[in-house]
Coordinates of C-alpha atoms in Angstrom, one line a residue:
X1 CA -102.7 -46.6 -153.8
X2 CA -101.0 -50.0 -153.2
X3 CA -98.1 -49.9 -151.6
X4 CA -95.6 -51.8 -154.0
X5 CA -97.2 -49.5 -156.8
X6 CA -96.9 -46.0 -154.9
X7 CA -92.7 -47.0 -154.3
X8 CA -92.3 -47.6 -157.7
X9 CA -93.8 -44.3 -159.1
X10 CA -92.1 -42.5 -156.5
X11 CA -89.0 -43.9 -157.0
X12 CA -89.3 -42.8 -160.9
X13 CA -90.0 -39.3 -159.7
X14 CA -87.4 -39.0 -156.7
X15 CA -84.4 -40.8 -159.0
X16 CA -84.6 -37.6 -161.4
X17 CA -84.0 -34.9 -158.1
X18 CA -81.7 -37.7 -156.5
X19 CA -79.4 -37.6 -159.2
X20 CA -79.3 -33.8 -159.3
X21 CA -78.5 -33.6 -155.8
X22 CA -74.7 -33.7 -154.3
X23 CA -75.7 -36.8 -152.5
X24 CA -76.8 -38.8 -154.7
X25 CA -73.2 -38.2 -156.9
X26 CA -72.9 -41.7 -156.6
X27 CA -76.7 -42.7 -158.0
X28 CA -76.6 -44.7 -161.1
X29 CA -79.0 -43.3 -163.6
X30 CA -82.2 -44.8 -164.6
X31 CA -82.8 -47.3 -168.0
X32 CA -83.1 -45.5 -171.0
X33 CA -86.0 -47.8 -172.2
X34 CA -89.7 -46.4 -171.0
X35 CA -92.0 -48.1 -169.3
X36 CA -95.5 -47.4 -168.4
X37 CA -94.1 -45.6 -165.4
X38 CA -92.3 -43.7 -167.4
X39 CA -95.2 -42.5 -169.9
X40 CA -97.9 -42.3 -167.5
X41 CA -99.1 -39.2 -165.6
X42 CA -99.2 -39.9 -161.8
X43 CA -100.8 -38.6 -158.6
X44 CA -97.7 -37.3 -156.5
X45 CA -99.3 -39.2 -153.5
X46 CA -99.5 -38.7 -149.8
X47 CA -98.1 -37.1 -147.8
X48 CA -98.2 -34.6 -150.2
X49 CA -101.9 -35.0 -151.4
X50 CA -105.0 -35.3 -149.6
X51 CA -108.6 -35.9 -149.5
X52 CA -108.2 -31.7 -149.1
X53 CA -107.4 -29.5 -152.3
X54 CA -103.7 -29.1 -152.9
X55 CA -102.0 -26.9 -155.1
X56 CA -99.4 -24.7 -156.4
X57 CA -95.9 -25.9 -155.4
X58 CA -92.4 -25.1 -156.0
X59 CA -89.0 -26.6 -155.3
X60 CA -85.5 -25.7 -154.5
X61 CA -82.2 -26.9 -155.7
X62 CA -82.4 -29.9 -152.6
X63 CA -85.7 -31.0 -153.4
X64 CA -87.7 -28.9 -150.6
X65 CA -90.9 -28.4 -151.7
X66 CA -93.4 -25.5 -151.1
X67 CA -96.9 -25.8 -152.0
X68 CA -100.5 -24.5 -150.8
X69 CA -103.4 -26.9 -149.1
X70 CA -106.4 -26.6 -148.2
X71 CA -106.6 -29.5 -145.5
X72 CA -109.3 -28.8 -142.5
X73 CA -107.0 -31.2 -140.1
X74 CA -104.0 -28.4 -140.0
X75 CA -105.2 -25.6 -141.0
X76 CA -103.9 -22.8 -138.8
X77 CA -107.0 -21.0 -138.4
X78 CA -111.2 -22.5 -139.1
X79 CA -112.6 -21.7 -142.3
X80 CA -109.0 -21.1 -143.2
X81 CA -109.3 -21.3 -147.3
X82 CA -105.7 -22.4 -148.2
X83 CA -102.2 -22.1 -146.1
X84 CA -98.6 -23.0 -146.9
X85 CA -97.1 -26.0 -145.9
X86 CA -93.6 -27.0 -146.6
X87 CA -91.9 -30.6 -147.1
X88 CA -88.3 -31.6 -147.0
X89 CA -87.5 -34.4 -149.7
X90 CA -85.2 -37.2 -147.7
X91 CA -82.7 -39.2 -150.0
X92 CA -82.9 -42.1 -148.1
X93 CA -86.4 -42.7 -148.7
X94 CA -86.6 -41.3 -151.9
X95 CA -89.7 -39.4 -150.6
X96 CA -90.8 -36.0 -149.5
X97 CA -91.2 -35.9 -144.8
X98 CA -94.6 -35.5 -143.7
X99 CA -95.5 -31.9 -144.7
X100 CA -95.7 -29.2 -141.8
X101 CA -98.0 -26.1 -141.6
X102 CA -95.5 -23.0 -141.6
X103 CA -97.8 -21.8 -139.4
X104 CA -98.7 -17.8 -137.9
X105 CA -98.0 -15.3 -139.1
X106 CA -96.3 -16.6 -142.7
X107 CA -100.1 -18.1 -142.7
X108 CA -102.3 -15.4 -142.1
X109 CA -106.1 -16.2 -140.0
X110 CA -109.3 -14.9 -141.0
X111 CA -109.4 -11.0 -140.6
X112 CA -112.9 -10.6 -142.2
X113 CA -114.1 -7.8 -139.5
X114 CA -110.9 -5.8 -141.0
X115 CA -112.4 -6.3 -144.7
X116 CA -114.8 -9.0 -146.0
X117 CA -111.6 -10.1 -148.1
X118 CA -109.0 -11.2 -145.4
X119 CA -110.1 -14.8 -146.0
X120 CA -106.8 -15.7 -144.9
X121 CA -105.9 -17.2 -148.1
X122 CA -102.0 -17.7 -148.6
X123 CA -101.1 -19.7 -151.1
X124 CA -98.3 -19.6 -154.8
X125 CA -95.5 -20.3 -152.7
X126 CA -92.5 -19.9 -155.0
X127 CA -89.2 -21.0 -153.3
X128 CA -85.6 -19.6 -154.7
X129 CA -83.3 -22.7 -155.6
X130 CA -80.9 -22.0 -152.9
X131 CA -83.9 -22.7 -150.2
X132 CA -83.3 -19.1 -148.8
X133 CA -86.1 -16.9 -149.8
X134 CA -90.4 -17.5 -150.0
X135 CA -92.4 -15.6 -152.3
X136 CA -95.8 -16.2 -152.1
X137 CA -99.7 -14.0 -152.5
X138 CA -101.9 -13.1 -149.4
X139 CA -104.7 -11.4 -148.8
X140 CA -103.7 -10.2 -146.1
X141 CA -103.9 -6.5 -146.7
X142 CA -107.0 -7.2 -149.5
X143 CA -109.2 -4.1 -149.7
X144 CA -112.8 -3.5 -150.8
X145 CA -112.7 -0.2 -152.3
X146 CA -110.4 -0.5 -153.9
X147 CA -110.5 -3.9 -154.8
X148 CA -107.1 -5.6 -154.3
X149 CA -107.6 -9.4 -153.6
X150 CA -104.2 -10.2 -153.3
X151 CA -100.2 -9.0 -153.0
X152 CA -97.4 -10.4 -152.7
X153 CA -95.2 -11.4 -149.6
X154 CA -91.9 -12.6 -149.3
X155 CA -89.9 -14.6 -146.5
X156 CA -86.7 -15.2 -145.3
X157 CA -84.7 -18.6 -143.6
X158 CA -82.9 -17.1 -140.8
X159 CA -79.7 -18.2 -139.6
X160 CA -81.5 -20.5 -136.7
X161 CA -83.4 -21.8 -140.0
X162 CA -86.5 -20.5 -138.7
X163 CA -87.9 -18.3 -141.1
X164 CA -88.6 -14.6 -141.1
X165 CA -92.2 -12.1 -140.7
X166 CA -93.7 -12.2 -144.5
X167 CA -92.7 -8.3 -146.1
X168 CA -95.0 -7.0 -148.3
X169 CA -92.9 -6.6 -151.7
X170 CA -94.4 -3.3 -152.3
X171 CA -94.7 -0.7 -155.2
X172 CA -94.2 -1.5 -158.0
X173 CA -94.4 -5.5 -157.5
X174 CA -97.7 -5.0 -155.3
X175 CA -100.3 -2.0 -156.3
X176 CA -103.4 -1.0 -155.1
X177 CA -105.2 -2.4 -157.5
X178 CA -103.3 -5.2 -159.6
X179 CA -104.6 -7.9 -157.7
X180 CA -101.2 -9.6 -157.8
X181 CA -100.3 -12.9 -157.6
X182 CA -97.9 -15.7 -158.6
X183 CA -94.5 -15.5 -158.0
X184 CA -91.6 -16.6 -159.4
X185 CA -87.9 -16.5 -160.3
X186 CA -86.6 -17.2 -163.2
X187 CA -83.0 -19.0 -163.9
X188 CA -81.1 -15.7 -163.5
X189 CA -81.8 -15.8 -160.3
X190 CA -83.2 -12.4 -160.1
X191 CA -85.5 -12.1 -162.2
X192 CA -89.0 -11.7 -160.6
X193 CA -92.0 -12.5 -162.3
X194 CA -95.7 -12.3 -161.5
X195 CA -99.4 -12.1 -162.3
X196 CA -101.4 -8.8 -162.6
X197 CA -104.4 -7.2 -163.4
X198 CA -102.7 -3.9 -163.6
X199 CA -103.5 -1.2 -166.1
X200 CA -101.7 -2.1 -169.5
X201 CA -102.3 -5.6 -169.9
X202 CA -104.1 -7.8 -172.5
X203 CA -106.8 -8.6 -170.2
X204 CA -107.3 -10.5 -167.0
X205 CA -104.4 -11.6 -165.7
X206 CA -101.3 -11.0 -167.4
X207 CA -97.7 -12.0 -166.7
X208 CA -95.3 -8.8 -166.0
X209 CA -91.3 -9.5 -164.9
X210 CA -89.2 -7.1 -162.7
X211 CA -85.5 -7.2 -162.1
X212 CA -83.9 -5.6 -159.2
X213 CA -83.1 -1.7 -159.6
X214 CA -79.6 -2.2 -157.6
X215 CA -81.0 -0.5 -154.3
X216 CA -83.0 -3.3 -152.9
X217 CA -86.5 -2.6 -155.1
X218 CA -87.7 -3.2 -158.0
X219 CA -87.9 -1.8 -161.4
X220 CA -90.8 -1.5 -163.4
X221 CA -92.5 -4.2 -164.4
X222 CA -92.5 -5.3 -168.2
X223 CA -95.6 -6.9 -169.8
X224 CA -94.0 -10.3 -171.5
X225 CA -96.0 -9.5 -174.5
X226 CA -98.5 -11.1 -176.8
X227 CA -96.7 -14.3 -177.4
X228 CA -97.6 -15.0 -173.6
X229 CA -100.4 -13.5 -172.7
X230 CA -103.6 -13.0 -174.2
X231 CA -107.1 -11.5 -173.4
X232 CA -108.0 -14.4 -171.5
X233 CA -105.9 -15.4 -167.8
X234 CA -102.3 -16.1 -167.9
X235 CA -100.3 -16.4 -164.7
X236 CA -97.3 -19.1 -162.8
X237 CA -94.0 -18.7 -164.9
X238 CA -91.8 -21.5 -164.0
X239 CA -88.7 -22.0 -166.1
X240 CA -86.4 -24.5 -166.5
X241 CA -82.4 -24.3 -167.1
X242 CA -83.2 -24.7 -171.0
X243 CA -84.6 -20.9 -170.7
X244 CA -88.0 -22.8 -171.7
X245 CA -91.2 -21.7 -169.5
X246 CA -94.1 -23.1 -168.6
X247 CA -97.3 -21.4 -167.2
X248 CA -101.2 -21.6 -167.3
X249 CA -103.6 -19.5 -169.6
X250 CA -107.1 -19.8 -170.3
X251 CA -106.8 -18.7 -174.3
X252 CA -109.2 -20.2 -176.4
X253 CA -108.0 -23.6 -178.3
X254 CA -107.0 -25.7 -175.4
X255 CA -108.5 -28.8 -174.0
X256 CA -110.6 -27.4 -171.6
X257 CA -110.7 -25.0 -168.3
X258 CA -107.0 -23.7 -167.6
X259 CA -104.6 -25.2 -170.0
X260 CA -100.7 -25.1 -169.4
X261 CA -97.8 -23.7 -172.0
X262 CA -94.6 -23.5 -172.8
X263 CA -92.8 -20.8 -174.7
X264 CA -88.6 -20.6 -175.1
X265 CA -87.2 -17.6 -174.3
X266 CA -85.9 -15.5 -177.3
X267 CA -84.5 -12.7 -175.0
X268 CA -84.8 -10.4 -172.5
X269 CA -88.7 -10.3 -172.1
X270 CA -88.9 -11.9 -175.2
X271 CA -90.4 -15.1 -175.8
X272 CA -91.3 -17.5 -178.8
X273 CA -94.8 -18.4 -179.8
X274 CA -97.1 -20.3 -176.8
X275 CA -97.3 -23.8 -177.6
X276 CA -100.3 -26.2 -175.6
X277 CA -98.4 -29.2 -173.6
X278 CA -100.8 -31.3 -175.1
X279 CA -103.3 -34.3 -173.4
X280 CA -100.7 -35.6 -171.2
X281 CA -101.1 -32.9 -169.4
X282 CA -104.1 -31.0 -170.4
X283 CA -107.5 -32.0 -170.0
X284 CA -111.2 -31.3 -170.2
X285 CA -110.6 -30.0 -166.4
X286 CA -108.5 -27.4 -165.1
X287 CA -105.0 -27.7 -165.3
X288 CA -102.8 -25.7 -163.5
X289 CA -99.8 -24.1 -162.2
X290 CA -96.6 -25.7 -163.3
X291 CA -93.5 -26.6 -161.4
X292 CA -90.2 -28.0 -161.9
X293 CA -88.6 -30.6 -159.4
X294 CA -84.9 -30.3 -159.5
X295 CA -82.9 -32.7 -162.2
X296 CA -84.8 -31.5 -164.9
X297 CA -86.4 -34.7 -166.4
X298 CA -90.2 -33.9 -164.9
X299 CA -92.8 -31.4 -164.2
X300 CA -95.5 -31.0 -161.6
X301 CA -98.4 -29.2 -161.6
X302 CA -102.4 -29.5 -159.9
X303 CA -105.4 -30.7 -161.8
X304 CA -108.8 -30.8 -161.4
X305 CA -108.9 -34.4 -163.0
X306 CA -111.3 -36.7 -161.4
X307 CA -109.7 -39.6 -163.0
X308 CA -106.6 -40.8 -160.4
X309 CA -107.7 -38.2 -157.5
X310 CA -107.6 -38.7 -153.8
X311 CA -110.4 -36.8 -153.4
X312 CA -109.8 -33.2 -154.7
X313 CA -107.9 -30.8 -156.4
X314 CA -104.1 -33.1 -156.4
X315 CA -101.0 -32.0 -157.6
X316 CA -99.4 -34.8 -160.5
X317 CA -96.2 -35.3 -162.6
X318 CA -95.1 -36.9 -165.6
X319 CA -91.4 -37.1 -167.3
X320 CA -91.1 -33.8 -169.4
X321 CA -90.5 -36.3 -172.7
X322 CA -94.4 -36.9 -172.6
X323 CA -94.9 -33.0 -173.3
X324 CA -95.6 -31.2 -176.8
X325 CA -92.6 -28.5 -176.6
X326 CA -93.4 -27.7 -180.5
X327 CA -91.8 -24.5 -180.4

């Protein structure tokens, strides 16, 4: 991308998490007019995006991003399939550092002579907005019989800043066979959603949400219902401070491949009818896996799209005013 061109869309994107951060307090905010920058949909960009396949990603409160790639040049393992990499966004440049492999063990290697499913896949990092605490699925401990692809981990940023051994979250977030994957918080705070192929569901995956049982678990999960999830694949809740959320499901009527939604939430585990984003974001590929920088004027997600790529799967954004939030 030309140089001149790449500043200026990522100027449009970092002006909406600079004015949301305590340092930017100062920051005047952007024209009210739209331009084509504005309306567009962009690539995020290097040195985010690759000629490798990036994906989900996540941010807290100071722009700190969290997101999965597949990159051959850092992996930490060969034939690593995806590993976690995490980016801190710098004010001054209005841009997000060179992104760094969190490395072993938070990225596990290969451990296919334990089971032919340890493919060392890590990946759905969801980070909490305070920049404390990783969520994120492994297959670490995947099992054959029974199948169980996936669970998920969580880390912590210790006091040196270094972070923490991943934990297994276990029973009744992780199961033996739910296959589980996707974290998230929503704006409570506590509130920790996921996706599962546990018993009880639509079909596929569905979405289930947990809150905290006061003694450092988990209560039971609760299916969020036919409004969100159908027999088809839904999975990656991300909501914004509205109480809308967004998230990917393969239901018929979409554009094409994964599609992305939004529903407003009505309640507790209650949530108005799915409504499609639209073209903007939704194409004939897949489209996937949405996330919301802080400021609240735009979303992320990672698309299949062949049509502004740098050579796979990238991650994009557009201003949250070019979205169909019918409902």
């Amino acid at each position: 991308m030309h140089s001149p061109l790449k500043s200026a869309i990522q100027r449009s994107l970092a002006a909406a998490i600079l004015l949301s951060l305590p340092l930017a307090a100062n920051a005047q905010p952007a024209s009210e007019g739209q331009d084509w920058v504005d309306l567009a949909v962009h690539n995020f960009g290097a040195p985010i995006n690759t000629m490798w396949a990036e994906g989900e990603l996540s941010f807290a409160d100071d722009g700190t991003m969290v997101f999965c790639s597949a990159r051959e040049d850092m992996a930490v393992a060969p034939g690593d399939p995806k590993d976690l990499y995490i980016a801190n966004f710098n004010p001054d440049t209005g841009s997000w550092d060179t992104p760094v492999n969190m490395g072993i063990p938070i990225n596990a290697a290969p451990a296919m002579d334990e089971d032919p499913l340890r493919m060392g896949d890590d990946r759905e990092p969801w980070i909490t907005a305070d920049g404390q605490t990783i969520y994120f699925k492994s297959d670490r401990l995947a099992t054959t019989s029974p199948r169980n692809n996936n669970d998920i981990f969580v880390i912590n940023k210790q006091s040196d800043g270094s972070w923490s051994d991943p934990e297994l979250v276990g029973y009744p977030i992780s199961t033996n066979e739910g296959d589980e994957h996707c974290p998230a918080i929503l704006q409570d705070g506590e509130t920790l959603c996921f996706a599962s192929r546990r018993a009880g569901g639509y079909g596929g995956s569905d979405i289930w949400c947990a809150s905290p049982d006061g003694a450092g678990g988990w209560q039971d999960p609760v299916n969020q219902g036919p409004n969100i999830n159908t027999a088809a694949e839904e999975f990656h809740f991300s909501q914004d401070e509205s109480g809308r959320v967004y998230f990917t499901s393969a239901r018929p009527g979409g554009y094409g491949g994964m599609d992305i939604y939004s529903a407003m939430q009505l309640g507790v585990n209650e949530w108005s009818e799915a409504s499609n984003l639209g073209p903007q974001v939704n194409t004939a590929a897949a489209d996937m896996c949405p996330a919301l920088p802080p400021g609240g004027k735009t979303i992320t997600w990672f698309s299949t799209r062949q049509d502004n790529s740098l050579g796979n799967i990238d991650i994009f954004w557009t201003n949250k005013s070019n979205i169909n939030t019918d409902n």
